[in-house]
Coordinates of C-alpha atoms in Angstrom, one line a residue:
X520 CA -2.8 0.3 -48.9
X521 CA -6.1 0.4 -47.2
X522 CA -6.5 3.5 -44.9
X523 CA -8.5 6.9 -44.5
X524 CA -5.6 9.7 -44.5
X525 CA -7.0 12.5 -42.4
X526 CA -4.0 14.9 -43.3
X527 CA -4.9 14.6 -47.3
X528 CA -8.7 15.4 -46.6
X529 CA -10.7 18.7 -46.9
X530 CA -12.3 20.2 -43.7
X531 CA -10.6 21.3 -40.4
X532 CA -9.7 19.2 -37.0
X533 CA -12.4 19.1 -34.6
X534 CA -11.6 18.0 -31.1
X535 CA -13.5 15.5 -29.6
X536 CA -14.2 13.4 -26.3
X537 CA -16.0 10.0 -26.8
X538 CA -16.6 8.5 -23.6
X539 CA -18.4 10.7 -20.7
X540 CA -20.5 9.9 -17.7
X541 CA -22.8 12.3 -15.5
X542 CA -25.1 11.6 -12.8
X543 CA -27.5 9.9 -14.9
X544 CA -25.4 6.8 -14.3
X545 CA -22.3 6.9 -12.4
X546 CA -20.7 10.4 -12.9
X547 CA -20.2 12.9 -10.0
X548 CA -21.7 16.0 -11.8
X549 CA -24.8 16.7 -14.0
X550 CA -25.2 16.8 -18.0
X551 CA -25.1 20.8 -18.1
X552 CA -22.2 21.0 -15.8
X553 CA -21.1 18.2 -18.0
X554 CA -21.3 19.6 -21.5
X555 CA -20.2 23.2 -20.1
X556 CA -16.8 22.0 -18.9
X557 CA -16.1 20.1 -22.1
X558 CA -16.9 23.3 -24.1
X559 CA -15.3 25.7 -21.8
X560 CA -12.3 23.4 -22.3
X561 CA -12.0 24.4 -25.8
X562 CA -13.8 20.6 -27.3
X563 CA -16.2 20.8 -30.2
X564 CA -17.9 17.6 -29.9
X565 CA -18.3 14.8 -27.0
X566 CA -20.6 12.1 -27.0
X567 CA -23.1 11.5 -24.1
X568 CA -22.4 7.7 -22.6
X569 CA -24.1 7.1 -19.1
X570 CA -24.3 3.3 -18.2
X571 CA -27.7 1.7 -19.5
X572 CA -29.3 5.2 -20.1
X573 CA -29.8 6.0 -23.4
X574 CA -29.0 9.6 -24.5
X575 CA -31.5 12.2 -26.0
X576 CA -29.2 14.9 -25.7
X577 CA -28.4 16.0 -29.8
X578 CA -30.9 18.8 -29.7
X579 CA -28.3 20.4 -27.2
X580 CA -25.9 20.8 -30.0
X581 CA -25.3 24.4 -31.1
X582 CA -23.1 25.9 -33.9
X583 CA -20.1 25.9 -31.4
X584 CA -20.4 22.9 -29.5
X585 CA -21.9 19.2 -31.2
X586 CA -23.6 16.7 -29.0
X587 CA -23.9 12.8 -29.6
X588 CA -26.3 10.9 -28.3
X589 CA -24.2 7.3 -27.1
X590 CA -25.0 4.8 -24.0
X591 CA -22.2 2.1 -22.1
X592 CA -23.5 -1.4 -21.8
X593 CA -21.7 -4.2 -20.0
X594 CA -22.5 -7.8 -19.6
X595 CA -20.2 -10.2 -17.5
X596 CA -18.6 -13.0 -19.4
X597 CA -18.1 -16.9 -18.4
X598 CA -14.7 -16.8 -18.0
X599 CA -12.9 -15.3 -14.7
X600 CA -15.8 -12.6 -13.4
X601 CA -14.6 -10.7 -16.3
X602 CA -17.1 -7.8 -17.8
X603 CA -17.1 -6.9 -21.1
X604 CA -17.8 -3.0 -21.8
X605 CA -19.5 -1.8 -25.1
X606 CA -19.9 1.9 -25.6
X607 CA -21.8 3.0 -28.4
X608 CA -21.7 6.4 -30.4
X609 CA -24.8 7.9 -32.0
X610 CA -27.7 6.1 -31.3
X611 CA -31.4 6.5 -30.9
X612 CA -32.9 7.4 -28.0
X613 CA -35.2 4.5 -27.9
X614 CA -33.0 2.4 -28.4
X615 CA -33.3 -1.5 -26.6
X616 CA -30.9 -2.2 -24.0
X617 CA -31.1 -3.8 -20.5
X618 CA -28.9 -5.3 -17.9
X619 CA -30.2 -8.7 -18.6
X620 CA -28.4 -8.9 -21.8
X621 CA -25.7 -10.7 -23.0
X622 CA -22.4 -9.0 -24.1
X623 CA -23.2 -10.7 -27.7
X624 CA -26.9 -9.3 -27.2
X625 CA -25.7 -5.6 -26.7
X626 CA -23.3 -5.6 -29.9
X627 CA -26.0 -6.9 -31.8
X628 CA -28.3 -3.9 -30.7
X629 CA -25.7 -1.5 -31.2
X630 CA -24.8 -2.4 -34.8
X631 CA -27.9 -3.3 -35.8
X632 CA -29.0 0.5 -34.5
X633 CA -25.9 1.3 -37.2
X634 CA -23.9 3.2 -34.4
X635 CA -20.6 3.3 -33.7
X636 CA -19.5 0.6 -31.5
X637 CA -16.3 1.1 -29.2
X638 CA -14.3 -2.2 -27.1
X639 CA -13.8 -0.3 -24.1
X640 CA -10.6 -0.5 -22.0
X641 CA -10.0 -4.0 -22.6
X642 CA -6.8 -4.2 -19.9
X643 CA -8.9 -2.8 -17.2
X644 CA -11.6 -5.5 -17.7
X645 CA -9.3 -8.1 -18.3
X646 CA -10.4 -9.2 -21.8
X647 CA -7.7 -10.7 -23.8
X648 CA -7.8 -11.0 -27.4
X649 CA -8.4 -15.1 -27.8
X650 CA -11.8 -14.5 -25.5
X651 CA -12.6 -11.7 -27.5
X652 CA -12.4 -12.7 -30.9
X653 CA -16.0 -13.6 -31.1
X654 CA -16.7 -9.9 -30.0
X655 CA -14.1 -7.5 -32.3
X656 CA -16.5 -8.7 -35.8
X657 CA -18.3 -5.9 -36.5
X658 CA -17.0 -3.2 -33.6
X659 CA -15.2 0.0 -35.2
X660 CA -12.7 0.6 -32.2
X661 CA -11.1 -0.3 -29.3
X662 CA -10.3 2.6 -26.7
X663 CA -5.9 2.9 -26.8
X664 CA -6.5 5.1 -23.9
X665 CA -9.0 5.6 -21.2
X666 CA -8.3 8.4 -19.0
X667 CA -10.3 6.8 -15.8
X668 CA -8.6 3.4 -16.0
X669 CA -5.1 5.0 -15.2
X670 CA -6.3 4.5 -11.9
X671 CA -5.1 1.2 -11.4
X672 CA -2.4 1.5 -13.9
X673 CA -4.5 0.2 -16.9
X674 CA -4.9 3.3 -18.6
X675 CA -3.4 1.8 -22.0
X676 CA -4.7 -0.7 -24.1
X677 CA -1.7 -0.7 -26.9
X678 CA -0.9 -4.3 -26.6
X679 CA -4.5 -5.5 -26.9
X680 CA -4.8 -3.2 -30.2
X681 CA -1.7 -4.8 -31.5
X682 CA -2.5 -8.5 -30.7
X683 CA -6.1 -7.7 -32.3
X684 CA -4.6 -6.5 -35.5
X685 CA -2.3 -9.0 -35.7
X686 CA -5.0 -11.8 -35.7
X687 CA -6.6 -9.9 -38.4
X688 CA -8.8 -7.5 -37.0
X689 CA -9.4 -4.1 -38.2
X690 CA -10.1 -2.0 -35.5
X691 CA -9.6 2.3 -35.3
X692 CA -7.9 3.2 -31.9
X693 CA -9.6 5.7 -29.9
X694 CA -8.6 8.0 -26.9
X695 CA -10.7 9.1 -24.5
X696 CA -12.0 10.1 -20.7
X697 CA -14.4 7.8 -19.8
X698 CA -14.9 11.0 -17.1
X699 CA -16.7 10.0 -13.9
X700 CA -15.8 12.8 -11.8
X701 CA -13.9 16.3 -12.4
X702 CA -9.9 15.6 -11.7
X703 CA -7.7 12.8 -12.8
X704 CA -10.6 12.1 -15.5
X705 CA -10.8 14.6 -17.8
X706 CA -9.2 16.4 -20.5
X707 CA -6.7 14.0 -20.9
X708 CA -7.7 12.0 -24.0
X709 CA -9.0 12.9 -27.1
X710 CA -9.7 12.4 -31.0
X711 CA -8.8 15.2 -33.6
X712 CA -11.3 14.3 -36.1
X713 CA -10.9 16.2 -39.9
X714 CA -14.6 17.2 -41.2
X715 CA -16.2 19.3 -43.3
X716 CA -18.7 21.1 -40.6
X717 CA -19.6 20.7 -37.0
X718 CA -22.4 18.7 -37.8
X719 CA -23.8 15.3 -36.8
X720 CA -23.4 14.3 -40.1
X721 CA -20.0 15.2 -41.3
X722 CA -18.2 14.1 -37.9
X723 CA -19.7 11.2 -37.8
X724 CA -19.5 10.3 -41.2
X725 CA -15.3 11.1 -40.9
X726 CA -15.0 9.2 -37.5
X727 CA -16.8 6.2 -39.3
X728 CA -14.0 6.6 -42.1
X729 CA -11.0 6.8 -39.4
X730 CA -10.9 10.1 -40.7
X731 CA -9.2 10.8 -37.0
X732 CA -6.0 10.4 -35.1
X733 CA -5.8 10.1 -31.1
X734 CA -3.8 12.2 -28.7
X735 CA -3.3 12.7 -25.0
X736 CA -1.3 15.9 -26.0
X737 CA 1.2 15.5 -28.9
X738 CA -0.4 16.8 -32.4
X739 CA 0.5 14.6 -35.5
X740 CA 0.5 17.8 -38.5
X741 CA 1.1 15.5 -41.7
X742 CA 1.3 11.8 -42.8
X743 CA 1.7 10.7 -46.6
X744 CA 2.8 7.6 -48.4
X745 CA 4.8 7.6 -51.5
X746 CA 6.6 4.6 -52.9
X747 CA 6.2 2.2 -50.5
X748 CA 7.6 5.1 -47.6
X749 CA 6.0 6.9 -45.2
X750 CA 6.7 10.1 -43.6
X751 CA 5.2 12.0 -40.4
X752 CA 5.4 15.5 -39.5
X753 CA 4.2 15.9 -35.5
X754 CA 5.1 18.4 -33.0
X755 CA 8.5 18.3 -30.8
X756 CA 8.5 14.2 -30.0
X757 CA 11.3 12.3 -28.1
X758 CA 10.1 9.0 -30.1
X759 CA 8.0 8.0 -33.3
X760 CA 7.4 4.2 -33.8
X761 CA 6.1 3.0 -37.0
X762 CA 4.2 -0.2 -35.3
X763 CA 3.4 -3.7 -37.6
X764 CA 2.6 -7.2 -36.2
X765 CA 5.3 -8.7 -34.3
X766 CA 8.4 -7.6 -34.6
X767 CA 8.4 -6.0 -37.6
X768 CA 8.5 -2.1 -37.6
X769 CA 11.2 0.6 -36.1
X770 CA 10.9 3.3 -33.4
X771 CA 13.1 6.4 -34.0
X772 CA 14.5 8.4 -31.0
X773 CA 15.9 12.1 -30.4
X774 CA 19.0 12.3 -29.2
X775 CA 19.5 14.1 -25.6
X776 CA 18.3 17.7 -26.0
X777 CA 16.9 17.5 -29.2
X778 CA 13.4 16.7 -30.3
X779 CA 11.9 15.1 -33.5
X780 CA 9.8 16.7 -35.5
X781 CA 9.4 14.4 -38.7
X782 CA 10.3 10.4 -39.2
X783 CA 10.7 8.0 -42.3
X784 CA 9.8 4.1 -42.9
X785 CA 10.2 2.3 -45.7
X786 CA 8.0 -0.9 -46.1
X787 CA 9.9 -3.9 -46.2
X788 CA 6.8 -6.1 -47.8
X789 CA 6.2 -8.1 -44.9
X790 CA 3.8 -5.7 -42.9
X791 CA 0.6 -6.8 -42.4
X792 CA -0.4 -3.1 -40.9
X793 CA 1.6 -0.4 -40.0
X794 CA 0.5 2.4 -36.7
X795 CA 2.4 5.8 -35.9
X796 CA 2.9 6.7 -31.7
X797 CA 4.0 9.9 -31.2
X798 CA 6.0 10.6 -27.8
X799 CA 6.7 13.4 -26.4
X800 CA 8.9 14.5 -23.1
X801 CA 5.4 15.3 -21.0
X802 CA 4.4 11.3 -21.6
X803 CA 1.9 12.5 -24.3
X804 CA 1.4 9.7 -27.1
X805 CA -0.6 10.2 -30.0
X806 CA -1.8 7.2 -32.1
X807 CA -2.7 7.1 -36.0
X808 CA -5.3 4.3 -37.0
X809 CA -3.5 1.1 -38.7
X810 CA -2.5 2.0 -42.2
X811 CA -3.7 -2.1 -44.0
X812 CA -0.9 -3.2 -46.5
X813 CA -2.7 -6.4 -47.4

């Protein structure tokens, strides 16, 4: 098995948002009134991620409240007047990115600048997996969920994840806001990251790891593996899917008036990965990263 389990690990969760505009691009409000609402809201990290503008906003951060420094690129593509989105997490302020660039361009700025690189909302920009093959080498996630999307009903990007994995592609799963504005856009994605300290160092040093699951509400509490079986604790759930490529996997369901609290899977020895989703009767989901059996 090939996987960072956050439940096993030292340190306490630390909620996060990974994805955030203000008015220095396209976002209705500014970077104070920005990072206040975030904190006020009960968060302990976001990261700063205005289109083309670089942020130099870490010396912000506080004993409370963490700040990351990130940017969104986008390039379009040749195919359809699609536009692929890159967000990056933790960068420098001087770092080189322009409008002119190619999509290829920007991820090679990105990793090369060592930060973490997110595929944003792939179903909203219409990027399927075979056109995108050339672009998941390197990347460390692909958002699941993207608050702002929901929009036009593409707020999910499950299927993409799945298809990506199953093609061989290791890839975390991230929720997030991608906040422009103040309702409808925020609060409503998130990562629980498990660290050390509220430090740039230790959180991004777990988030690197997949030391993280993703929620838009439920809470996943425990996840171990023991002889070739896993078990997950979580908080009142109507479903819990243990997803692997195709259709191998199972998806548990409470019966009318009840609610699960723990399920069990047994590997069968043809999983080429293996993903938790956590329902629960609000329409919260929360997502584990892929556990790799091979």
């Amino acid at each position: 098995m090939h996987w960072t389990n956050p439940f096993e690990m030292r340190g306490r969760w630390l909620k996060g948002n990974l994805h955030t505009h203000t008015t220095r691009s396209d976002g209705s409000v500014g970077v104070d009134e920005r990072l206040d609402a975030y904190r006020e809201a009960g968060y302990d990290f976001i990261a700063l991620t205005d289109h083309f503008v670089v942020s130099s906003d870490a010396g912000r951060s506080t004993s409370e409240f963490l700040v990351l420094d990130g940017v969104e690129c986008h390039a379009v593509g040749p195919e359809l007047g699609e536009v692929w989105h890159l967000v990056g997490i933790d960068v420098p302020p001087a770092l080189p990115v322009d409008r002119a660039m190619s999509v290829e361009e920007i991820k090679a700025v990105l990793l090369d600048a060592g930060a973490l690189t997110v595929f944003a909302h792939p179903y909203w920009s219409g990027n399927t997996v075979q056109r995108s093959l050339n672009i998941y080498d390197g990347l460390w996630a692909m958002e699941v969920f993207n608050a702002t999307t929901l929009a036009v009903g593409k707020g999910t990007s499950r299927v993409h994840w799945d298809d990506a994995l199953d093609w061989g592609v290791r890839l975390h799963g991230v929720a997030v806001d991608d906040c422009h504005h103040g309702e409808g856009d925020t609060f409503m994605g998130w990562v629980m990251v498990r660290a050390q300290a509220l430090t740039r160092e230790a959180v991004v040093d777990a988030l690197r790891r997949g030391a993280f699951y993703s929620t838009t509400g439920p809470r996943i509490e425990e996840v171990t593996i023991t002889d070739g079986h896993i078990r997950v604790r979580c908080s009142p759930a109507t479903s819990v899917t243990f997803i692997a490529q195709r259709y191998h996997g199972r998806r548990f369901v409470a019966e009318p008036g009840y609610r699960l609290h723990e399920a069990h899977y047994r590997f069968t020895g043809e999983e080429t990965y293996v993903r938790i989703e956590v329902w629960d009767a609000a329409g919260g989901t929360a997502w584990t990263n892929p556990i790799y059996c091979r």
